[in-house]
PDB file of C-alpha atoms in Angstrom:
ATOM      1  CA  MET A1120      29.441 -12.760 -15.814  1.00  0.00           C
ATOM      2  CA  ILE A1121      28.995  -8.999 -15.313  1.00  0.00           C
ATOM      3  CA  LYS A1122      26.154  -7.352 -17.615  1.00  0.00           C
ATOM      4  CA  VAL A1123      25.801  -3.858 -18.649  1.00  0.00           C
ATOM      5  CA  ASN A1124      22.430  -2.912 -20.369  1.00  0.00           C
ATOM      6  CA  GLY A1125      21.803  -6.491 -20.656  1.00  0.00           C
ATOM      7  CA  ILE A1126      25.113  -7.302 -22.445  1.00  0.00           C
ATOM      8  CA  ASP A1127      27.904  -9.546 -20.900  1.00  0.00           C
ATOM      9  CA  ILE A1128      30.948  -7.158 -20.827  1.00  0.00           C
ATOM     10  CA  GLU A1129      33.190 -10.019 -20.150  1.00  0.00           C
ATOM     11  CA  ALA A1130      32.164 -11.852 -23.082  1.00  0.00           C
ATOM     12  CA  ASP A1131      35.682 -11.281 -25.109  1.00  0.00           C
ATOM     13  CA  GLY A1132      37.565 -12.458 -22.144  1.00  0.00           C
ATOM     14  CA  THR A1133      38.304  -9.269 -20.378  1.00  0.00           C
ATOM     15  CA  ILE A1134      37.815  -9.284 -16.744  1.00  0.00           C
ATOM     16  CA  PHE A1135      35.908  -6.370 -14.870  1.00  0.00           C
ATOM     17  CA  ALA A1136      35.192  -8.369 -11.495  1.00  0.00           C
ATOM     18  CA  GLY A1137      37.214  -6.496  -8.826  1.00  0.00           C
ATOM     19  CA  LYS A1138      37.558  -3.354 -11.218  1.00  0.00           C
ATOM     20  CA  SER A1139      35.552  -0.114 -10.140  1.00  0.00           C
ATOM     21  CA  VAL A1140      32.714   1.379 -12.013  1.00  0.00           C
ATOM     22  CA  ALA A1141      35.081   4.175 -12.913  1.00  0.00           C
ATOM     23  CA  GLU A1142      37.378   1.833 -14.410  1.00  0.00           C
ATOM     24  CA  TYR A1143      34.848   0.117 -16.548  1.00  0.00           C
ATOM     25  CA  LEU A1144      33.539   3.488 -17.744  1.00  0.00           C
ATOM     26  CA  SER A1145      37.056   4.616 -18.788  1.00  0.00           C
ATOM     27  CA  THR A1146      36.924   1.627 -21.490  1.00  0.00           C
ATOM     28  CA  THR A1147      33.688   3.014 -22.890  1.00  0.00           C
ATOM     29  CA  ASN A1148      32.596   6.143 -24.815  1.00  0.00           C
ATOM     30  CA  TYR A1149      29.953   7.350 -21.914  1.00  0.00           C
ATOM     31  CA  ASP A1150      30.494  10.838 -21.086  1.00  0.00           C
ATOM     32  CA  CYS A1151      30.609  10.737 -17.388  1.00  0.00           C
ATOM     33  CA  LYS A1152      28.357  14.198 -16.872  1.00  0.00           C
ATOM     34  CA  ARG A1153      25.680  12.873 -18.948  1.00  0.00           C
ATOM     35  CA  ILE A1154      24.788   9.415 -17.385  1.00  0.00           C
ATOM     36  CA  ALA A1155      23.439   7.722 -14.364  1.00  0.00           C
ATOM     37  CA  VAL A1156      24.545   4.289 -13.437  1.00  0.00           C
ATOM     38  CA  GLU A1157      22.450   1.741 -11.407  1.00  0.00           C
ATOM     39  CA  ARG A1158      23.937  -1.303  -9.938  1.00  0.00           C
ATOM     40  CA  ASN A1159      21.602  -4.203  -9.163  1.00  0.00           C
ATOM     41  CA  GLY A1160      18.769  -1.879  -9.019  1.00  0.00           C
ATOM     42  CA  ASP A1161      20.424   0.790  -6.899  1.00  0.00           C
ATOM     43  CA  ILE A1162      22.042   4.042  -8.054  1.00  0.00           C
ATOM     44  CA  VAL A1163      25.463   4.291  -7.854  1.00  0.00           C
ATOM     45  CA  PRO A1164      26.314   7.641  -6.383  1.00  0.00           C
ATOM     46  CA  LYS A1165      28.473   9.635  -8.439  1.00  0.00           C
ATOM     47  CA  ALA A1166      31.124  10.180  -5.969  1.00  0.00           C
ATOM     48  CA  LYS A1167      31.531   6.544  -5.645  1.00  0.00           C
ATOM     49  CA  TYR A1168      32.319   5.462  -9.163  1.00  0.00           C
ATOM     50  CA  GLY A1169      36.030   5.129  -7.995  1.00  0.00           C
ATOM     51  CA  GLU A1170      35.377   2.832  -4.957  1.00  0.00           C
ATOM     52  CA  THR A1171      32.243   0.953  -6.064  1.00  0.00           C
ATOM     53  CA  LEU A1172      33.719  -2.621  -7.330  1.00  0.00           C
ATOM     54  CA  LEU A1173      32.294  -4.723  -9.473  1.00  0.00           C
ATOM     55  CA  ALA A1174      31.514  -8.402  -8.894  1.00  0.00           C
ATOM     56  CA  GLU A1175      30.680 -11.600 -10.470  1.00  0.00           C
ATOM     57  CA  GLY A1176      26.854 -11.557 -11.278  1.00  0.00           C
ATOM     58  CA  ASP A1177      26.635  -7.944 -11.154  1.00  0.00           C
ATOM     59  CA  SER A1178      23.996  -6.166 -13.497  1.00  0.00           C
ATOM     60  CA  LEU A1179      24.730  -2.557 -14.443  1.00  0.00           C
ATOM     61  CA  GLU A1180      22.190  -0.129 -16.336  1.00  0.00           C
ATOM     62  CA  VAL A1181      24.040   2.744 -17.685  1.00  0.00           C
ATOM     63  CA  VAL A1182      21.469   5.417 -18.822  1.00  0.00           C
ATOM     64  CA  SER A1183      23.065   7.960 -21.164  1.00  0.00           C
ATOM     65  CA  PHE A1184      21.072  11.098 -21.476  1.00  0.00           C
ATOM     66  CA  VAL A1185      20.623  13.100 -24.798  1.00  0.00           C
ATOM     67  CA  GLY A1186      19.482  16.725 -25.253  1.00  0.00           C
ATOM     68  CA  GLY A1187      16.053  18.113 -26.112  1.00  0.00           C
ATOM     69  CA  GLY A1188      13.003  18.943 -23.898  1.00  0.00           C
TER      70      GLY A1188
ATOM     71  CA  MET B 710      -5.644  34.333 -10.785  1.00  0.00           C
ATOM     72  CA  SER B 711      -7.313  37.209 -12.359  1.00  0.00           C
ATOM     73  CA  ALA B 712     -10.643  38.420 -11.076  1.00  0.00           C
ATOM     74  CA  ASP B 713     -12.363  37.880 -14.225  1.00  0.00           C
ATOM     75  CA  CYS B 714     -11.133  34.020 -14.347  1.00  0.00           C
ATOM     76  CA  VAL B 715     -12.379  33.728 -10.592  1.00  0.00           C
ATOM     77  CA  GLN B 716     -15.997  34.982 -11.479  1.00  0.00           C
ATOM     78  CA  ARG B 717     -16.270  32.736 -14.415  1.00  0.00           C
ATOM     79  CA  ALA B 718     -14.781  29.551 -13.149  1.00  0.00           C
ATOM     80  CA  PRO B 719     -16.775  26.783 -11.955  1.00  0.00           C
ATOM     81  CA  THR B 720     -16.449  26.096  -8.083  1.00  0.00           C
ATOM     82  CA  ARG B 721     -13.795  23.959  -6.676  1.00  0.00           C
ATOM     83  CA  GLU B 722     -16.763  21.404  -5.620  1.00  0.00           C
ATOM     84  CA  GLU B 723     -17.890  21.556  -9.130  1.00  0.00           C
ATOM     85  CA  MET B 724     -14.522  20.817 -10.748  1.00  0.00           C
ATOM     86  CA  LEU B 725     -13.675  17.997  -8.338  1.00  0.00           C
ATOM     87  CA  ALA B 726     -17.171  16.419  -8.957  1.00  0.00           C
ATOM     88  CA  ALA B 727     -16.452  16.595 -12.766  1.00  0.00           C
ATOM     89  CA  LEU B 728     -13.051  15.041 -12.109  1.00  0.00           C
ATOM     90  CA  VAL B 729     -14.591  12.164  -9.873  1.00  0.00           C
ATOM     91  CA  VAL B 730     -16.857  11.232 -12.970  1.00  0.00           C
ATOM     92  CA  ARG B 731     -13.856  10.783 -15.058  1.00  0.00           C
ATOM     93  CA  GLN B 732     -11.138   9.406 -12.727  1.00  0.00           C
ATOM     94  CA  GLY B 733     -12.822   7.949  -9.810  1.00  0.00           C
ATOM     95  CA  GLU B 734     -13.131   9.037  -6.367  1.00  0.00           C
ATOM     96  CA  GLU B 735     -10.202   7.074  -4.899  1.00  0.00           C
ATOM     97  CA  ASN B 736      -7.973   8.489  -7.512  1.00  0.00           C
ATOM     98  CA  VAL B 737      -8.960  12.108  -7.285  1.00  0.00           C
ATOM     99  CA  LYS B 738      -8.345  11.865  -3.629  1.00  0.00           C
ATOM    100  CA  LYS B 739      -4.781  10.767  -4.091  1.00  0.00           C
ATOM    101  CA  LEU B 740      -4.084  13.174  -6.880  1.00  0.00           C
ATOM    102  CA  GLN B 741      -5.319  16.079  -4.896  1.00  0.00           C
ATOM    103  CA  ALA B 742      -3.242  15.172  -1.894  1.00  0.00           C
ATOM    104  CA  ALA B 743      -0.072  14.778  -4.160  1.00  0.00           C
ATOM    105  CA  THR B 744       2.878  17.195  -4.793  1.00  0.00           C
ATOM    106  CA  VAL B 745       4.804  16.969  -7.748  1.00  0.00           C
ATOM    107  CA  ALA B 746       7.985  19.000  -8.775  1.00  0.00           C
ATOM    108  CA  VAL B 747       8.384  19.692 -12.428  1.00  0.00           C
ATOM    109  CA  CYS B 748      11.912  20.756 -12.986  1.00  0.00           C
ATOM    110  CA  GLY B 749      12.352  22.562 -16.266  1.00  0.00           C
ATOM    111  CA  LEU B 750       9.123  24.342 -17.838  1.00  0.00           C
ATOM    112  CA  GLY B 751       9.914  24.167 -21.564  1.00  0.00           C
ATOM    113  CA  GLY B 752       8.530  21.612 -24.036  1.00  0.00           C
ATOM    114  CA  LEU B 753       8.201  19.009 -21.583  1.00  0.00           C
ATOM    115  CA  GLY B 754       7.631  20.563 -18.259  1.00  0.00           C
ATOM    116  CA  SER B 755       5.145  23.076 -19.229  1.00  0.00           C
ATOM    117  CA  ASN B 756       2.960  20.188 -21.260  1.00  0.00           C
ATOM    118  CA  VAL B 757       3.687  17.933 -18.012  1.00  0.00           C
ATOM    119  CA  ALA B 758       2.295  20.669 -15.737  1.00  0.00           C
ATOM    120  CA  ILE B 759      -0.839  21.278 -17.516  1.00  0.00           C
ATOM    121  CA  ALA B 760      -1.627  17.691 -17.792  1.00  0.00           C
ATOM    122  CA  LEU B 761      -0.964  17.058 -14.186  1.00  0.00           C
ATOM    123  CA  ALA B 762      -3.024  20.415 -13.250  1.00  0.00           C
ATOM    124  CA  ARG B 763      -5.906  18.929 -15.495  1.00  0.00           C
ATOM    125  CA  ALA B 764      -5.898  15.537 -13.696  1.00  0.00           C
ATOM    126  CA  GLY B 765      -6.281  17.178 -10.284  1.00  0.00           C
ATOM    127  CA  VAL B 766      -2.872  16.956  -8.921  1.00  0.00           C
ATOM    128  CA  GLY B 767      -3.238  19.151  -5.851  1.00  0.00           C
ATOM    129  CA  ARG B 768       0.113  20.984  -5.569  1.00  0.00           C
ATOM    130  CA  LEU B 769       3.014  21.779  -8.163  1.00  0.00           C
ATOM    131  CA  VAL B 770       6.555  22.910  -7.657  1.00  0.00           C
ATOM    132  CA  LEU B 771       7.611  24.721 -10.869  1.00  0.00           C
ATOM    133  CA  VAL B 772      11.267  25.390 -11.318  1.00  0.00           C
ATOM    134  CA  ASP B 773      12.980  27.070 -14.168  1.00  0.00           C
ATOM    135  CA  PHE B 774      15.340  29.823 -14.507  1.00  0.00           C
ATOM    136  CA  ASP B 775      14.642  30.906 -18.159  1.00  0.00           C
ATOM    137  CA  CYS B 776      12.298  33.432 -19.930  1.00  0.00           C
ATOM    138  CA  VAL B 777       9.942  32.585 -22.566  1.00  0.00           C
ATOM    139  CA  ASP B 778      11.650  32.935 -25.873  1.00  0.00           C
ATOM    140  CA  VAL B 779       9.940  33.527 -29.270  1.00  0.00           C
ATOM    141  CA  THR B 780      11.802  30.156 -30.407  1.00  0.00           C
ATOM    142  CA  ASN B 781       9.675  28.355 -27.567  1.00  0.00           C
ATOM    143  CA  LEU B 782       6.226  29.181 -28.619  1.00  0.00           C
ATOM    144  CA  HIS B 783       5.927  26.270 -31.428  1.00  0.00           C
ATOM    145  CA  ARG B 784       5.890  23.626 -28.643  1.00  0.00           C
ATOM    146  CA  GLN B 785       5.656  25.070 -25.013  1.00  0.00           C
ATOM    147  CA  GLN B 786       2.560  25.993 -23.238  1.00  0.00           C
ATOM    148  CA  TYR B 787       3.034  29.796 -23.415  1.00  0.00           C
ATOM    149  CA  LYS B 788       1.168  32.537 -25.388  1.00  0.00           C
ATOM    150  CA  ALA B 789       2.688  35.060 -27.716  1.00  0.00           C
ATOM    151  CA  CYS B 790       2.074  37.923 -25.366  1.00  0.00           C
ATOM    152  CA  GLN B 791       4.460  36.251 -22.797  1.00  0.00           C
ATOM    153  CA  VAL B 792       7.634  36.275 -24.705  1.00  0.00           C
ATOM    154  CA  GLY B 793      10.301  37.812 -22.444  1.00  0.00           C
ATOM    155  CA  MET B 794       8.435  36.799 -19.035  1.00  0.00           C
ATOM    156  CA  PRO B 795      10.100  34.199 -16.792  1.00  0.00           C
ATOM    157  CA  LYS B 796       8.674  30.725 -17.244  1.00  0.00           C
ATOM    158  CA  ALA B 797       8.191  30.533 -13.655  1.00  0.00           C
ATOM    159  CA  VAL B 798       5.691  33.307 -13.795  1.00  0.00           C
ATOM    160  CA  ALA B 799       4.038  33.022 -17.163  1.00  0.00           C
ATOM    161  CA  LEU B 800       3.452  29.010 -16.302  1.00  0.00           C
ATOM    162  CA  PRO B 801       1.677  29.524 -13.233  1.00  0.00           C
ATOM    163  CA  GLU B 802      -0.821  32.274 -14.767  1.00  0.00           C
ATOM    164  CA  ASN B 803      -1.709  29.790 -17.727  1.00  0.00           C
ATOM    165  CA  LEU B 804      -2.454  26.929 -15.061  1.00  0.00           C
ATOM    166  CA  ARG B 805      -4.374  29.053 -13.101  1.00  0.00           C
ATOM    167  CA  GLU B 806      -6.663  29.819 -15.922  1.00  0.00           C
ATOM    168  CA  ILE B 807      -7.098  25.920 -16.485  1.00  0.00           C
ATOM    169  CA  ALA B 808      -7.118  24.696 -12.869  1.00  0.00           C
ATOM    170  CA  PRO B 809      -8.016  27.738 -10.627  1.00  0.00           C
ATOM    171  CA  TYR B 810      -7.707  25.705  -7.352  1.00  0.00           C
ATOM    172  CA  ILE B 811      -4.426  24.104  -7.667  1.00  0.00           C
ATOM    173  CA  GLU B 812      -1.634  25.070  -5.140  1.00  0.00           C
ATOM    174  CA  LEU B 813       1.541  26.247  -7.055  1.00  0.00           C
ATOM    175  CA  GLU B 814       4.935  26.883  -5.677  1.00  0.00           C
ATOM    176  CA  SER B 815       7.217  28.584  -8.277  1.00  0.00           C
ATOM    177  CA  HIS B 816      10.972  29.210  -8.561  1.00  0.00           C
ATOM    178  CA  GLN B 817      12.774  31.346 -11.155  1.00  0.00           C
ATOM    179  CA  VAL B 818      16.151  29.564 -10.448  1.00  0.00           C
ATOM    180  CA  ARG B 819      18.684  27.097 -12.074  1.00  0.00           C
ATOM    181  CA  VAL B 820      18.794  23.907 -10.432  1.00  0.00           C
ATOM    182  CA  THR B 821      22.030  22.757  -9.030  1.00  0.00           C
ATOM    183  CA  GLU B 822      23.545  19.952  -6.882  1.00  0.00           C
ATOM    184  CA  GLU B 823      23.709  22.436  -3.889  1.00  0.00           C
ATOM    185  CA  ASN B 824      19.683  23.508  -4.083  1.00  0.00           C
ATOM    186  CA  VAL B 825      18.071  20.585  -5.624  1.00  0.00           C
ATOM    187  CA  MET B 826      16.836  18.810  -2.594  1.00  0.00           C
ATOM    188  CA  GLU B 827      15.626  22.214  -1.235  1.00  0.00           C
ATOM    189  CA  LEU B 828      13.321  22.611  -4.298  1.00  0.00           C
ATOM    190  CA  VAL B 829      12.279  18.846  -4.759  1.00  0.00           C
ATOM    191  CA  GLY B 830      12.726  17.831  -1.287  1.00  0.00           C
ATOM    192  CA  LYS B 831       8.919  17.693  -0.405  1.00  0.00           C
ATOM    193  CA  ALA B 832       7.640  16.186  -3.633  1.00  0.00           C
ATOM    194  CA  ASP B 833       5.973  13.084  -3.713  1.00  0.00           C
ATOM    195  CA  VAL B 834       7.392  12.442  -7.416  1.00  0.00           C
ATOM    196  CA  VAL B 835      10.004  14.349  -9.132  1.00  0.00           C
ATOM    197  CA  CYS B 836       9.642  15.175 -12.999  1.00  0.00           C
ATOM    198  CA  GLU B 837      12.806  15.848 -14.909  1.00  0.00           C
ATOM    199  CA  ALA B 838      11.903  18.017 -17.738  1.00  0.00           C
ATOM    200  CA  PHE B 839      15.224  19.815 -18.666  1.00  0.00           C
ATOM    201  CA  ASP B 840      16.643  20.269 -22.286  1.00  0.00           C
ATOM    202  CA  ASN B 841      20.189  19.864 -21.430  1.00  0.00           C
ATOM    203  CA  ALA B 842      21.590  16.376 -21.183  1.00  0.00           C
ATOM    204  CA  GLU B 843      24.040  17.264 -18.364  1.00  0.00           C
ATOM    205  CA  ALA B 844      21.291  19.100 -16.365  1.00  0.00           C
ATOM    206  CA  LYS B 845      19.208  15.918 -16.983  1.00  0.00           C
ATOM    207  CA  ALA B 846      21.869  13.433 -15.479  1.00  0.00           C
ATOM    208  CA  MET B 847      22.582  15.927 -12.580  1.00  0.00           C
ATOM    209  CA  LEU B 848      18.902  16.045 -11.525  1.00  0.00           C
ATOM    210  CA  VAL B 849      18.639  12.375 -11.876  1.00  0.00           C
ATOM    211  CA  ASN B 850      21.639  11.288  -9.973  1.00  0.00           C
ATOM    212  CA  ALA B 851      20.690  13.687  -7.265  1.00  0.00           C
ATOM    213  CA  ALA B 852      17.011  12.711  -6.987  1.00  0.00           C
ATOM    214  CA  LEU B 853      17.954   9.077  -6.923  1.00  0.00           C
ATOM    215  CA  GLU B 854      20.743   9.281  -4.590  1.00  0.00           C
ATOM    216  CA  ASN B 855      18.265  10.913  -2.155  1.00  0.00           C
ATOM    217  CA  CYS B 856      15.566   8.007  -2.784  1.00  0.00           C
ATOM    218  CA  LYS B 857      13.195  10.350  -4.579  1.00  0.00           C
ATOM    219  CA  VAL B 858      10.446   8.780  -7.150  1.00  0.00           C
ATOM    220  CA  LEU B 859      11.722  10.129 -10.372  1.00  0.00           C
ATOM    221  CA  VAL B 860      10.161  10.436 -13.808  1.00  0.00           C
ATOM    222  CA  ALA B 861      12.800  11.439 -16.359  1.00  0.00           C
ATOM    223  CA  ALA B 862      12.840  12.076 -20.097  1.00  0.00           C
ATOM    224  CA  SER B 863      15.609  11.465 -22.852  1.00  0.00           C
ATOM    225  CA  GLY B 864      15.222  11.305 -26.770  1.00  0.00           C
ATOM    226  CA  MET B 865      12.215  12.974 -28.104  1.00  0.00           C
ATOM    227  CA  ALA B 866      13.909  15.554 -30.794  1.00  0.00           C
ATOM    228  CA  GLY B 867      13.136  15.246 -34.446  1.00  0.00           C
ATOM    229  CA  PHE B 868      10.563  14.054 -36.757  1.00  0.00           C
ATOM    230  CA  GLY B 869      10.574  10.433 -35.633  1.00  0.00           C
ATOM    231  CA  ASP B 870       7.757   8.397 -35.318  1.00  0.00           C
ATOM    232  CA  ALA B 871       5.488   9.075 -32.094  1.00  0.00           C
ATOM    233  CA  ASN B 872       5.398   5.015 -31.391  1.00  0.00           C
ATOM    234  CA  SER B 873       9.066   5.031 -30.879  1.00  0.00           C
ATOM    235  CA  ILE B 874       8.466   7.262 -27.595  1.00  0.00           C
ATOM    236  CA  GLN B 875       8.275   4.605 -24.558  1.00  0.00           C
ATOM    237  CA  THR B 876       8.315   4.592 -20.814  1.00  0.00           C
ATOM    238  CA  ARG B 877      10.706   2.355 -19.148  1.00  0.00           C
ATOM    239  CA  ARG B 878      11.182   1.441 -15.473  1.00  0.00           C
ATOM    240  CA  VAL B 879      14.744   1.614 -15.019  1.00  0.00           C
ATOM    241  CA  SER B 880      14.943   0.639 -11.394  1.00  0.00           C
ATOM    242  CA  LYS B 881      12.665   0.925  -8.463  1.00  0.00           C
ATOM    243  CA  ASN B 882      12.311   4.698  -8.157  1.00  0.00           C
ATOM    244  CA  PHE B 883      13.461   5.440 -11.931  1.00  0.00           C
ATOM    245  CA  TYR B 884      11.113   5.719 -14.762  1.00  0.00           C
ATOM    246  CA  LEU B 885      12.373   6.914 -18.290  1.00  0.00           C
ATOM    247  CA  CYS B 886      10.498   8.226 -21.018  1.00  0.00           C
ATOM    248  CA  GLY B 887      11.645   8.896 -24.571  1.00  0.00           C
ATOM    249  CA  ASP B 888      13.436   7.039 -27.406  1.00  0.00           C
ATOM    250  CA  GLY B 889      16.810   7.364 -25.588  1.00  0.00           C
ATOM    251  CA  VAL B 890      18.521   8.361 -28.770  1.00  0.00           C
ATOM    252  CA  SER B 891      17.030  11.175 -30.457  1.00  0.00           C
ATOM    253  CA  ASP B 892      19.462  14.109 -29.650  1.00  0.00           C
ATOM    254  CA  VAL B 893      18.466  17.685 -30.434  1.00  0.00           C
ATOM    255  CA  ASN B 894      22.327  18.442 -30.970  1.00  0.00           C
ATOM    256  CA  ALA B 895      22.166  16.309 -33.788  1.00  0.00           C
ATOM    257  CA  GLY B 896      20.358  19.162 -35.520  1.00  0.00           C
ATOM    258  CA  ILE B 897      17.187  17.084 -36.108  1.00  0.00           C
ATOM    259  CA  GLY B 898      15.000  19.851 -34.562  1.00  0.00           C
ATOM    260  CA  LEU B 899      12.032  19.799 -32.012  1.00  0.00           C
ATOM    261  CA  VAL B 900       8.671  19.105 -33.177  1.00  0.00           C
ATOM    262  CA  ALA B 901       5.673  19.805 -30.878  1.00  0.00           C
ATOM    263  CA  PRO B 902       3.662  16.708 -31.156  1.00  0.00           C
ATOM    264  CA  ARG B 903       6.659  14.342 -30.505  1.00  0.00           C
ATOM    265  CA  VAL B 904       7.918  16.379 -27.309  1.00  0.00           C
ATOM    266  CA  MET B 905       4.166  16.488 -26.163  1.00  0.00           C
ATOM    267  CA  ALA B 906       4.018  12.640 -26.903  1.00  0.00           C
ATOM    268  CA  CYS B 907       6.887  12.381 -24.522  1.00  0.00           C
ATOM    269  CA  ALA B 908       5.552  14.962 -22.027  1.00  0.00           C
ATOM    270  CA  ALA B 909       2.283  12.971 -21.840  1.00  0.00           C
ATOM    271  CA  HIS B 910       4.345   9.666 -21.069  1.00  0.00           C
ATOM    272  CA  GLU B 911       5.814  11.290 -18.164  1.00  0.00           C
ATOM    273  CA  ALA B 912       2.692  12.817 -16.977  1.00  0.00           C
ATOM    274  CA  GLN B 913       0.826   9.558 -17.235  1.00  0.00           C
ATOM    275  CA  THR B 914       3.591   7.783 -15.566  1.00  0.00           C
ATOM    276  CA  ILE B 915       3.306  10.187 -12.786  1.00  0.00           C
ATOM    277  CA  VAL B 916      -0.466  10.105 -12.427  1.00  0.00           C
ATOM    278  CA  ARG B 917      -0.216   6.045 -12.287  1.00  0.00           C
ATOM    279  CA  LEU B 918       2.507   6.455  -9.470  1.00  0.00           C
ATOM    280  CA  ILE B 919       0.356   8.728  -7.481  1.00  0.00           C
ATOM    281  CA  CYS B 920      -2.772   6.473  -7.916  1.00  0.00           C
ATOM    282  CA  GLY B 921      -0.688   3.433  -6.969  1.00  0.00           C
ATOM    283  CA  LEU B 922      -0.826   1.772 -10.110  1.00  0.00           C
ATOM    284  CA  GLU B 923       2.850   1.264 -10.750  1.00  0.00           C
ATOM    285  CA  PRO B 924       4.651  -1.555  -9.035  1.00  0.00           C
TER     286      PRO B 924
END
């Protein structure tokens, strides 16, 4: 199981283990300029989305920012 | 600070003694020794900075490229007579009237990936207080990639319930305040009390971090 923001993203049978963070994000509506991604509690550097591979048991947190302040 | 303000202000010792009564000696010592970088001096940052100055934080690094606009006055801690002034000049003036002995370092500059660590590198805690979502994400990523402790905000626009503003610890070094969804670009406006509630969440989290009350 791989969780993003607490939800199992493989629940529908799609396998993300072995795919990169960038590949996962491309299946979503996230705007990459407005997000921060944490993997198992550590920030995934923006420059490493392509080379950071997801593994079974991973827990991702994608924080998407909205405007206002 | 103006000469008039110096003459009429209590002494540093009097102000510290009063803070100790309210916040305790150990906490005041920790706050006095702390440096906080406030990035963005608008509705969030101007309120955060004033709360931290009142709480006795010893040193603030203030960063904003913009000038005070008449559209800022309804929610940001500036005076009508300061319209047109750089926020990085106007906010220190106001802070020194409130907390005359605080150390202030102010930068009128746009925060970029290139200059961010030069600006916030020495701070114990970084406060993200921008209004633009992309700028927020840039600062959050840069600060966390450089192992800084960071308090950020997302989602405080509109007339929604103040109770929906919350603080969440996303990960070890990353605290996020706001409702997460209320986007000013949805045309829902910005209302002073709700923005101030979010700024208060940020400021209280920063105080708790400095005092060692967050895990």
